[in-house]
Coordinates of C-alpha atoms in Angstrom, one line a residue:
R1 CA 11.7 11.5 -0.6
R2 CA 14.3 8.9 0.1
V3 CA 14.8 5.2 -0.7
H4 CA 15.3 3.2 2.4
G5 CA 14.9 -0.6 3.0
G6 CA 13.1 -1.0 -0.3
S7 CA 10.6 1.7 0.4
T8 CA 10.3 5.4 -0.6
K9 CA 10.2 8.0 2.2
M10 CA 8.0 10.3 0.7
Q11 CA -8.5 27.0 34.1
P12 CA -11.9 25.7 33.8
P13 CA -14.6 24.8 36.4
D14 CA -13.4 22.2 38.7
R15 CA -15.5 19.2 37.7
R16 CA -13.9 16.2 39.3
P17 CA -14.9 13.0 37.6
T18 CA -15.4 9.9 39.7
P19 CA -12.3 7.7 39.2
P20 CA -12.7 4.1 38.1
K21 CA -13.2 1.6 40.9
H22 CA -10.3 -0.5 39.7
S23 CA -6.7 0.5 38.8
P24 CA -6.5 1.7 35.2
L25 CA -3.0 0.3 35.0
L26 CA -2.5 -3.3 36.0
S27 CA -5.9 -4.6 37.1
P28 CA -8.7 -4.2 34.6
K29 CA -12.2 -5.3 35.6
N30 CA -12.0 -8.0 32.9
P31 CA -9.0 -9.4 31.2
P32 CA -8.0 -7.4 28.0
R33 CA -9.3 -8.9 24.8
I34 CA -8.3 -8.1 21.3
V35 CA -11.3 -6.5 19.5
Q36 CA -11.6 -7.7 15.9
D37 CA -12.4 -5.3 13.1
D38 CA -12.5 -5.3 9.3
S39 CA -9.3 -3.4 8.8
W40 CA -7.2 -6.6 8.7
T41 CA -7.7 -10.3 7.7
P42 CA -6.9 -12.9 10.4
L43 CA -4.3 -15.3 9.1
G44 CA -5.3 -18.3 11.2
D45 CA -3.6 -21.7 10.7
S46 CA -3.2 -21.2 7.0
V47 CA 0.4 -20.0 7.6
A48 CA 1.5 -22.8 9.8
S49 CA 5.3 -23.2 9.9
D50 CA 8.2 -24.2 12.2
S51 CA 9.9 -20.8 11.6
L52 CA 8.5 -17.4 12.5
K53 CA 10.9 -15.8 10.1
Q54 CA 9.7 -18.1 7.3
I55 CA 6.1 -17.1 7.9
L56 CA 6.9 -13.3 8.1
L57 CA 8.7 -13.6 4.8
S58 CA 6.0 -15.6 3.0
V59 CA 3.0 -13.5 4.1
K60 CA 2.4 -10.3 2.0
I61 CA 1.0 -7.1 3.3
A62 CA -1.9 -7.5 0.9
D63 CA -2.8 -10.8 2.7
V64 CA -3.5 -9.0 6.0
I65 CA -5.2 -5.9 4.8
A66 CA -7.2 -7.5 1.9
K67 CA -10.5 -6.1 3.2
Q68 CA -9.1 -2.6 3.6
I69 CA -7.7 -2.7 0.0
Q70 CA -11.0 -3.9 -1.3
R71 CA -12.9 -1.1 0.5
G72 CA -10.6 1.6 -0.7
V73 CA -8.4 4.2 1.0
I74 CA -10.0 7.1 2.9
S75 CA -8.2 10.2 1.7
A76 CA -8.2 14.0 1.5
K77 CA -7.4 16.6 -1.1
A78 CA -4.8 19.3 -0.4
N79 CA -7.4 22.1 -0.4
D80 CA -9.7 20.3 2.0
T81 CA -9.9 22.2 5.3
I82 CA -8.6 20.7 8.6
G83 CA -11.9 20.7 10.4
P84 CA -13.8 18.3 8.1
V85 CA -10.7 16.1 7.6
C86 CA -10.4 15.7 11.4
K87 CA -14.1 14.8 11.5
L88 CA -13.5 12.2 8.8
L89 CA -10.6 10.7 10.7
A90 CA -12.6 10.6 13.9
E91 CA -15.8 9.1 12.4
N92 CA -13.8 6.3 10.7
S93 CA -11.7 5.6 13.8
I94 CA -8.5 6.0 11.9
R95 CA -5.4 8.0 12.9
S96 CA -4.1 9.1 9.5
M97 CA -4.9 9.4 5.8
P98 CA -3.1 10.2 2.6
V99 CA -3.4 13.7 1.0
F100 CA -3.6 14.1 -2.8
S101 CA -3.2 17.2 -4.9
S102 CA -6.4 19.1 -5.7
D103 CA -5.8 19.1 -9.5
E104 CA -6.8 16.4 -11.9
S105 CA -3.6 14.4 -11.4
E106 CA -4.5 13.6 -7.8
T107 CA -0.8 13.1 -7.0
L108 CA 0.2 12.0 -3.5
V109 CA 1.6 15.0 -1.6
G110 CA 1.9 13.6 1.9
V111 CA 0.1 12.0 4.8
V112 CA -1.7 13.7 7.7
D113 CA -2.6 12.3 11.1
F114 CA -3.9 13.5 14.5
A115 CA -0.3 14.2 15.7
D116 CA 0.0 16.8 12.9
V117 CA -3.4 18.2 13.8
A118 CA -2.4 18.3 17.5
A119 CA 0.7 20.2 16.5
H120 CA -1.4 22.6 14.5
V121 CA -3.7 23.2 17.5
V122 CA -0.7 23.8 19.8
K123 CA 0.8 26.4 17.4
Y124 CA -2.6 28.0 16.7
T125 CA -3.5 28.4 20.4
Q126 CA -0.1 29.8 21.2
E127 CA -0.7 32.6 18.6
H128 CA -4.3 33.4 19.7
Q129 CA -6.4 33.8 22.9
T130 CA -6.5 30.2 23.9
Q131 CA -9.2 30.4 26.6
I132 CA -11.7 32.3 24.4
I133 CA -11.1 30.2 21.3
L134 CA -11.3 26.8 23.0
T135 CA -14.4 27.8 25.0
D136 CA -16.2 28.7 21.8
G137 CA -15.9 25.5 19.8
H138 CA -17.7 27.0 16.8
D139 CA -15.2 29.8 16.6
F140 CA -12.3 27.4 16.9
V141 CA -13.6 25.3 14.0
E142 CA -14.2 28.4 11.9
S143 CA -10.7 29.7 12.5
A144 CA -8.1 27.0 13.2
G145 CA -10.1 24.3 11.3
S146 CA -10.6 26.4 8.2
L147 CA -7.0 26.2 7.0
P148 CA -6.2 23.8 4.2
V149 CA -5.0 20.4 5.3
S150 CA -1.9 20.7 3.2
E151 CA -0.6 23.1 5.9
A152 CA -0.9 20.4 8.6
I153 CA 1.2 17.8 6.7
D154 CA 4.0 16.7 9.0
Q155 CA 3.5 19.7 11.4
S156 CA 4.6 17.2 14.1
H157 CA 7.9 16.7 12.3
R158 CA 7.5 13.0 13.0
N159 CA 5.3 11.9 10.2
P160 CA 7.3 11.2 7.0
T161 CA 5.6 9.8 3.9
V162 CA 6.9 6.3 3.5
L163 CA 5.7 4.0 0.6
I164 CA 5.8 0.2 0.5
S165 CA 4.4 -2.2 -2.0
Q166 CA 1.4 -4.4 -1.2
D167 CA 3.5 -7.3 -2.3
A168 CA 6.2 -6.7 0.3
S169 CA 6.4 -9.2 3.1
L170 CA 5.4 -8.6 6.7
L171 CA 9.1 -8.8 7.6
E172 CA 10.0 -6.1 5.1
A173 CA 7.2 -3.9 6.5
A174 CA 8.5 -4.5 10.1
R175 CA 12.0 -3.5 8.9
T176 CA 10.6 -0.3 7.4
F177 CA 8.8 0.6 10.6
S178 CA 11.8 -0.1 12.9
N179 CA 14.5 1.7 10.9
K180 CA 14.8 5.5 10.6
P181 CA 12.9 7.7 10.1
R182 CA 10.5 5.4 12.0
P183 CA 7.3 6.3 10.3
R184 CA 4.0 6.2 12.1
Q185 CA 2.3 4.5 9.2
L186 CA 3.1 3.1 5.8
I187 CA 1.4 4.1 2.5
V188 CA 0.7 0.8 0.7
V189 CA 0.8 1.1 -3.1
R190 CA -0.3 -1.3 -5.8
G191 CA 2.8 -0.9 -8.0
D192 CA 6.4 0.1 -7.6
A193 CA 7.1 1.8 -4.3
S194 CA 10.3 3.4 -5.6
N195 CA 8.3 5.5 -8.1
P196 CA 8.5 9.1 -6.9
V197 CA 5.1 9.9 -8.4
Q198 CA 2.1 8.1 -6.9
R199 CA -1.5 8.9 -7.8
R200 CA -4.7 8.2 -6.0
Q201 CA -5.4 5.0 -8.0
D202 CA -2.0 3.8 -7.1
V203 CA -2.5 4.0 -3.3
A204 CA -4.1 0.8 -1.9
A205 CA -4.3 1.4 1.8
V206 CA -2.6 2.8 5.0
L207 CA -0.8 0.4 7.2
P208 CA -0.4 1.4 10.8
P209 CA 2.0 -0.5 13.1
S210 CA -0.9 -1.9 15.1
I211 CA -2.2 -3.9 12.1
L212 CA 1.3 -5.4 11.5
L213 CA 1.6 -6.3 15.1
K214 CA -1.8 -7.9 15.1
A215 CA -0.8 -10.1 12.2
M216 CA 2.4 -11.2 14.0
F217 CA 0.4 -11.9 17.2
D218 CA -2.1 -13.9 15.1
V219 CA 0.7 -16.0 13.6
V220 CA 2.1 -16.9 17.0
A221 CA -1.4 -17.7 18.4
A222 CA -2.2 -19.9 15.5
N223 CA 1.2 -21.7 15.8
P224 CA 1.7 -22.4 19.5
S225 CA 4.9 -24.4 18.8
L226 CA 6.5 -21.1 17.7
L227 CA 6.2 -19.4 21.0
P228 CA 8.7 -21.2 23.3
N229 CA 11.7 -20.5 21.0
S230 CA 10.6 -17.2 19.5
V231 CA 11.2 -13.6 20.4
F232 CA 7.7 -13.4 21.8
S233 CA 8.6 -15.6 24.7
K234 CA 11.4 -13.3 25.9
T235 CA 10.9 -10.7 28.6
V236 CA 11.2 -6.9 28.3
S237 CA 14.3 -7.1 30.5
A238 CA 15.9 -9.9 28.4
L239 CA 15.2 -8.0 25.1
K240 CA 16.6 -4.7 26.6
I241 CA 13.9 -2.6 25.0
G242 CA 12.3 0.7 26.1
S243 CA 13.3 4.3 26.0
K244 CA 14.6 6.6 28.8
P245 CA 13.8 9.0 30.2
V246 CA 10.0 8.9 30.3
I247 CA 8.6 12.3 29.3
S248 CA 5.7 13.1 31.5
V249 CA 3.2 15.6 32.8
V250 CA 1.3 15.6 36.1
K251 CA -2.4 14.8 36.1
T252 CA -3.5 18.4 37.0
Q253 CA -1.8 19.9 34.0
T254 CA -4.1 20.6 31.1
V255 CA -4.4 18.5 27.9
L256 CA -3.1 21.5 25.9
E257 CA 0.0 21.5 28.1
A258 CA 0.4 17.8 27.5
L259 CA 0.1 18.3 23.7
D260 CA 2.6 21.2 23.9
T261 CA 5.1 18.9 25.8
M262 CA 4.7 16.3 23.0
Y263 CA 5.2 18.8 20.3
Q264 CA 8.3 20.3 21.9
S265 CA 9.7 16.9 22.5
K266 CA 8.8 15.5 19.1
I267 CA 7.0 12.5 20.6
S268 CA 3.4 11.3 20.2
G269 CA 2.5 10.5 23.8
V270 CA 3.3 11.4 27.4
A271 CA 2.9 9.6 30.7
V272 CA 0.5 11.2 33.2
L273 CA 1.8 11.1 36.8
D274 CA 0.2 11.7 40.2
D275 CA 1.1 15.1 41.5
V276 CA 2.3 13.8 44.9
S277 CA 3.6 10.3 44.5
H278 CA 4.7 10.7 40.8
T279 CA 3.4 7.2 40.1
L280 CA 1.9 6.4 36.7
V281 CA -1.8 7.0 36.4
G282 CA -2.3 7.1 32.7
N283 CA -1.2 8.4 29.3
V284 CA -2.3 11.2 26.9
S285 CA -1.3 10.9 23.2
M286 CA -1.6 13.0 20.1
S287 CA -4.3 10.8 18.7
D288 CA -6.5 11.5 21.7
I289 CA -7.4 14.7 20.0
R290 CA -9.7 12.7 17.8
H291 CA -12.2 12.5 20.8
V292 CA -12.2 16.3 20.9
F293 CA -13.0 16.6 17.2
K294 CA -15.5 13.8 17.2
K295 CA -17.6 15.4 19.9
K296 CA -16.6 19.0 19.0
Q297 CA -15.7 19.5 22.7
F298 CA -12.7 21.8 22.2
A299 CA -13.0 23.2 25.8
T300 CA -11.8 19.8 27.0
L301 CA -8.3 20.8 25.9
I302 CA -8.1 23.1 28.9
N303 CA -9.3 20.4 31.3
S304 CA -6.9 18.5 33.4
C305 CA -5.3 15.4 31.9
W306 CA -6.9 13.2 34.6
Q307 CA -10.3 14.6 33.9
F308 CA -9.8 14.1 30.2
I309 CA -8.5 10.5 30.6
V310 CA -11.5 9.4 32.8
E311 CA -14.2 11.1 30.8
S312 CA -13.0 10.2 27.3
R313 CA -12.6 6.5 28.2
L314 CA -15.3 6.0 30.8
E315 CA -17.5 4.1 28.3
S316 CA -14.9 1.4 27.8
I317 CA -14.1 0.7 31.5
D318 CA -16.2 -2.4 31.8
E319 CA -14.5 -4.0 28.8
T320 CA -10.9 -2.9 28.2
F321 CA -10.0 0.1 30.3
P322 CA -6.6 1.1 29.0
V323 CA -3.8 -0.9 30.7
Y324 CA -0.7 1.2 30.4
A325 CA 1.8 -0.6 32.6
V326 CA 3.9 -3.6 32.1
R327 CA 6.9 -5.0 34.1
D328 CA 10.4 -5.9 33.1
S329 CA 9.4 -9.5 33.6
T330 CA 6.5 -9.3 31.1
T331 CA 7.0 -11.3 27.9
L332 CA 6.8 -9.7 24.5
N333 CA 3.8 -11.8 23.7
D334 CA 1.9 -10.3 26.7
V335 CA 3.1 -6.8 26.0
A336 CA 1.8 -7.1 22.4
G337 CA -1.5 -8.5 23.5
K338 CA -2.0 -5.7 26.0
A339 CA -1.2 -3.0 23.5
L340 CA -3.6 -4.5 20.9
A341 CA -6.4 -5.1 23.4
T342 CA -6.3 -1.6 24.7
H343 CA -5.6 0.2 21.4
V344 CA -2.8 2.2 22.8
Q345 CA 0.4 3.3 21.1
H346 CA 2.5 3.5 24.3
L347 CA 3.1 1.2 27.2
Y348 CA 5.2 2.0 30.3
V349 CA 7.5 -0.3 32.1
V350 CA 7.0 0.3 35.8
D351 CA 8.8 -0.7 39.0
N352 CA 7.3 -2.0 42.2
K353 CA 6.4 1.5 43.2
M354 CA 4.4 2.1 40.0
T355 CA 7.1 4.5 38.8
A356 CA 7.4 4.6 35.0
V357 CA 11.0 3.8 34.2
K358 CA 10.8 3.2 30.4
V359 CA 8.4 3.7 27.6
L360 CA 7.6 1.1 24.9
T361 CA 6.1 2.0 21.5
L362 CA 4.6 -0.2 18.8
T363 CA 7.6 0.5 16.6
D364 CA 9.8 -0.6 19.5
L365 CA 8.0 -4.0 19.5
L366 CA 8.3 -4.4 15.7
G367 CA 11.9 -3.4 15.9
V368 CA 12.8 -6.1 18.4
V369 CA 11.0 -8.7 16.3
V370 CA 13.2 -7.7 13.3
R371 CA 16.4 -7.7 15.4
E372 CA 15.8 -11.1 17.0
T373 CA 14.1 -12.8 14.0
D374 CA 15.8 -11.3 11.0
G375 CA 19.1 -10.0 12.4
G376 CA 18.3 -6.6 10.9
D377 CA 19.7 -3.3 12.0
A378 CA 16.7 -2.4 14.2
S379 CA 18.1 -1.8 17.7
P380 CA 16.5 -0.8 21.0
R381 CA 16.3 2.9 21.6

């Protein structure tokens, strides 16, 4: 564990689904809307100020996740098996949870998320008869899912354990997300985050980047005077954000192939392209595996990416069908709103031919807020 920024780093039957009648990229049936939940506390106009930086320094992490802290953290023990842990993640619609030792001390040993589980699935299926195991979901759970969750911790090699105090400011949290090693979530502790030993009673909550971005978005919405002169009014092009090249698969490749591409590239999501035009048609991420475990439909991992995208999200088309594409001319405020409304971790910057030219992650968005607002060392990737 390291101290950084005030924090401690601890081929199946061809069943072709009917595609949606509208574009899943730029023209949802209804405008995206941010779905409220009880994992965060809206700030409203109680934090009115003339300075975005001043607000982000004055608001504490505990202020925006008060309900989550009160409810208590969902966690696992090191000897719990992967199958039930994945079910717990899926049923609670969360992407990660802390893992504690199985002895009486209940010491924090790490954090596990669906990216780690996906990496475990990739490795397991490469070592066994993939088609047979995935077709027989029960056999898959009994074998791959019976290993202790401690063996899945950071299997993705992109999931460091990073601690931060509940009394830290939103700006400090954004700094921690945007600086190396760019954690996918922060473990919020009640006491000293520099303490190398944390027990279950010390851990207050898990803070994903989406909750922090929601809080910032809420601040700007509640203080309209901030928008014209803030980083949120600037465009993707002006801010020079986004990563190249865009790592992708074509829509006829299997979900398992997409997961393998992510695992080999050490990323958590890939663009899905049309086979012929190579235009962007969607995205598959490590966290999508939660749908597989929630419904125990492991055979879907050998379905095509396009079939998986349509079938796994068909129920949400009428409300907020995932909108993956933005333009260089899109403002940061609109990018953040789109990411939050569609619950995605990746957005793609496309050109006029719908070709994905750059990818934006939530940590990219937090990083540019730090760079522009705080003058910190977060830089575009």
